[in-house]
């Protein structure tokens, strides 16, 4: 799923990029929950947290629609 999400991010269509970023975000949320359940050190939360935050920003549509 992570590989497919990365491929979708590389595509040019906005819909596929949004779908890919949502997929990556869900995977990173699962990684954060796994680290929490395993009671890992807080430094193991940093990279999945950053990737999750970036994927949330990528899934939002910041472009202004011209009328």
XYZ file of N, CA, C and O in Angstrom:
268
model
N 0.820 -1.194 0.000
C 0.000 0.000 0.000
C 0.860 1.251 0.000
O 0.509 2.251 -0.630
N 1.968 1.184 0.711
C 2.868 2.337 0.752
C 3.475 2.597 -0.624
O 3.609 3.750 -1.049
N 3.826 1.534 -1.332
C 4.390 1.657 -2.667
C 3.359 2.225 -3.637
O 3.669 3.121 -4.438
N 2.130 1.742 -3.559
C 1.066 2.239 -4.424
C 0.776 3.710 -4.121
O 0.572 4.519 -5.029
N 0.790 4.075 -2.846
C 0.598 5.478 -2.473
C 1.697 6.362 -3.033
O 1.441 7.474 -3.498
N 2.937 5.876 -3.015
C 4.039 6.629 -3.600
C 3.898 6.776 -5.099
O 4.200 7.838 -5.660
N 3.449 5.722 -5.770
C 3.221 5.822 -7.216
C 2.112 6.817 -7.539
O 2.209 7.573 -8.504
N 1.071 6.832 -6.724
C -0.013 7.789 -6.950
C 0.463 9.223 -6.750
O -0.002 10.142 -7.424
N 1.406 9.435 -5.831
C 1.952 10.780 -5.630
C 2.755 11.244 -6.841
O 2.850 12.440 -7.109
N 3.335 10.320 -7.577
C 4.135 10.680 -8.742
C 3.290 10.994 -9.973
O 3.797 11.582 -10.931
N 2.032 10.622 -9.969
C 1.164 10.882 -11.120
C 0.812 12.363 -11.191
O 0.915 13.089 -10.212
N 0.404 12.800 -12.375
C 0.162 14.224 -12.585
C -1.250 14.669 -12.225
O -1.468 15.851 -11.980
N -2.206 13.787 -12.197
C -3.585 14.174 -11.888
C -3.732 14.538 -10.415
O -3.153 13.895 -9.533
N -4.484 15.593 -10.139
C -4.665 16.062 -8.766
C -5.400 15.033 -7.917
O -5.105 14.881 -6.728
N -6.333 14.312 -8.512
C -7.099 13.318 -7.767
C -6.215 12.168 -7.309
O -6.325 11.717 -6.162
N -5.307 11.715 -8.168
C -4.427 10.618 -7.777
C -3.429 11.063 -6.718
O -3.089 10.297 -5.820
N -2.964 12.314 -6.802
C -2.059 12.819 -5.764
C -2.762 12.901 -4.414
O -2.189 12.562 -3.385
N -4.009 13.337 -4.444
C -4.767 13.427 -3.191
C -5.004 12.040 -2.600
O -4.843 11.823 -1.408
N -5.354 11.078 -3.441
C -5.576 9.710 -2.981
C -4.285 9.110 -2.425
O -4.285 8.459 -1.372
N -3.162 9.339 -3.109
C -1.876 8.839 -2.631
C -1.478 9.441 -1.299
O -0.979 8.744 -0.413
N -1.703 10.733 -1.123
C -1.343 11.357 0.147
C -2.246 10.889 1.279
O -1.795 10.740 2.416
N -3.505 10.606 0.978
C -4.402 10.072 2.011
C -3.962 8.666 2.406
O -3.953 8.321 3.594
N -3.569 7.860 1.416
C -3.090 6.500 1.716
C -1.843 6.531 2.585
O -1.740 5.807 3.585
N -0.887 7.396 2.234
C 0.346 7.516 3.017
C 0.027 8.020 4.424
O 0.613 7.558 5.414
N -0.912 8.956 4.530
C -1.295 9.481 5.842
C -1.890 8.410 6.751
O -1.569 8.341 7.936
N -2.736 7.564 6.191
C -3.343 6.479 6.979
C -2.273 5.488 7.429
O -2.274 5.025 8.582
N -1.327 5.195 6.553
C -0.246 4.270 6.907
C 0.614 4.858 8.025
O 0.986 4.171 8.977
N 0.928 6.156 7.930
C 1.745 6.794 8.966
C 0.991 6.907 10.287
O 1.589 6.812 11.357
N -0.323 7.097 10.218
C -1.112 7.103 11.449
C -1.066 5.734 12.116
O -0.959 5.636 13.346
N -1.086 4.673 11.312
C -0.931 3.324 11.852
C 0.446 3.113 12.460
O 0.583 2.443 13.489
N 1.480 3.692 11.839
C 2.832 3.577 12.398
C 2.937 4.296 13.737
O 3.558 3.791 14.682
N 2.313 5.463 13.837
C 2.332 6.205 15.103
C 1.605 5.411 16.188
O 2.095 5.307 17.327
N 0.454 4.842 15.854
C -0.292 4.047 16.830
C 0.492 2.805 17.252
O 0.477 2.430 18.432
N 1.201 2.190 16.311
C 2.007 1.014 16.637
C 3.132 1.374 17.598
O 3.389 0.649 18.567
N 3.805 2.488 17.350
C 4.864 2.918 18.263
C 4.303 3.236 19.644
O 4.962 2.979 20.657
N 3.099 3.801 19.691
C 2.478 4.105 20.977
C 2.116 2.828 21.727
O 2.361 2.721 22.937
N 1.545 1.851 21.021
C 1.147 0.595 21.664
C 2.369 -0.159 22.186
O 2.335 -0.752 23.271
N 3.469 -0.116 21.425
C 4.687 -0.808 21.834
C 5.485 -0.047 22.888
O 6.511 -0.522 23.344
N 4.996 1.133 23.257
C 5.629 1.972 24.275
C 7.077 2.302 23.896
O 7.985 2.216 24.718
N 7.265 2.689 22.624
C 8.583 3.075 22.141
C 8.975 4.444 22.675
O 8.146 5.200 23.173
N 10.258 4.751 22.519
C 10.772 6.055 22.903
C 10.155 7.112 21.993
O 9.827 6.849 20.849
N 10.006 8.335 22.527
C 9.311 9.377 21.764
C 10.020 9.749 20.470
O 9.395 10.290 19.557
N 11.301 9.454 20.348
C 12.011 9.793 19.114
C 11.548 8.940 17.935
O 11.741 9.330 16.785
N 10.912 7.823 18.201
C 10.397 6.978 17.120
C 9.106 7.537 16.528
O 8.635 7.033 15.505
N 8.528 8.543 17.164
C 7.310 9.168 16.669
C 7.591 10.306 15.692
O 6.688 10.755 15.000
N 8.829 10.784 15.641
C 9.138 12.004 14.895
C 8.945 11.826 13.395
O 8.204 12.591 12.762
N 9.588 10.854 12.785
C 9.516 10.689 11.337
C 8.108 10.345 10.851
O 7.619 10.991 9.909
N 7.414 9.381 11.469
C 6.031 9.156 11.016
C 5.137 10.373 11.232
O 4.242 10.644 10.430
N 5.395 11.134 12.273
C 4.608 12.341 12.529
C 4.828 13.408 11.466
O 3.877 14.066 11.021
N 6.073 13.577 11.052
C 6.381 14.551 10.011
C 5.752 14.131 8.684
O 5.135 14.945 7.983
N 5.889 12.862 8.339
C 5.321 12.377 7.081
C 3.791 12.470 7.117
O 3.163 12.828 6.117
N 3.186 12.174 8.260
C 1.731 12.307 8.392
C 1.296 13.751 8.197
O 0.329 14.032 7.477
N 2.011 14.688 8.813
C 1.678 16.105 8.680
C 1.805 16.566 7.235
O 0.936 17.280 6.719
N 2.874 16.151 6.561
C 3.056 16.518 5.160
C 1.965 15.932 4.276
O 1.492 16.586 3.344
N 1.562 14.710 4.563
C 0.517 14.098 3.743
C -0.831 14.777 3.954
O -1.623 14.886 3.016
N -1.091 15.262 5.164
C -2.331 16.000 5.413
C -2.326 17.299 4.610
O -3.313 17.660 3.968
N -1.193 18.016 4.627
C -1.105 19.252 3.860
C -1.199 19.003 2.362
O -1.770 19.805 1.625
N -0.662 17.896 1.892
C -0.740 17.590 0.468
C -2.156 17.212 0.048
O -2.539 17.444 -1.094
N -2.933 16.643 0.947
C -4.285 16.231 0.588
C -5.256 17.406 0.576
O -6.317 17.312 -0.033
N -4.894 18.515 1.221
C -5.756 19.695 1.200
C -5.588 20.433 -0.114
O -4.516 20.434 -0.709
N -6.622 21.077 -0.564
C -6.588 21.801 -1.824
C -6.414 23.292 -1.516
O -7.346 23.961 -1.106
N -5.194 23.803 -1.713
C -4.907 25.198 -1.422
C -5.043 26.102 -2.640
O -4.918 27.315 -2.529
N -5.273 25.551 -3.818
C -5.365 26.360 -5.015
C -6.679 27.131 -5.026
O -7.734 26.615 -4.704
N -6.581 28.395 -5.403
C -7.765 29.225 -5.517
C -8.446 28.935 -6.849
O -7.820 28.952 -7.882
N -9.724 28.705 -6.808
C -10.495 28.457 -8.018
C -10.813 29.790 -8.683
O -11.325 30.713 -8.042
N -10.500 29.906 -9.961
C -10.789 31.135 -10.698
C -12.204 31.061 -11.260
O -12.621 30.065 -11.813
N -12.940 32.145 -11.096
C -14.308 32.176 -11.607
C -14.415 33.053 -12.833
O -13.677 33.898 -13.114
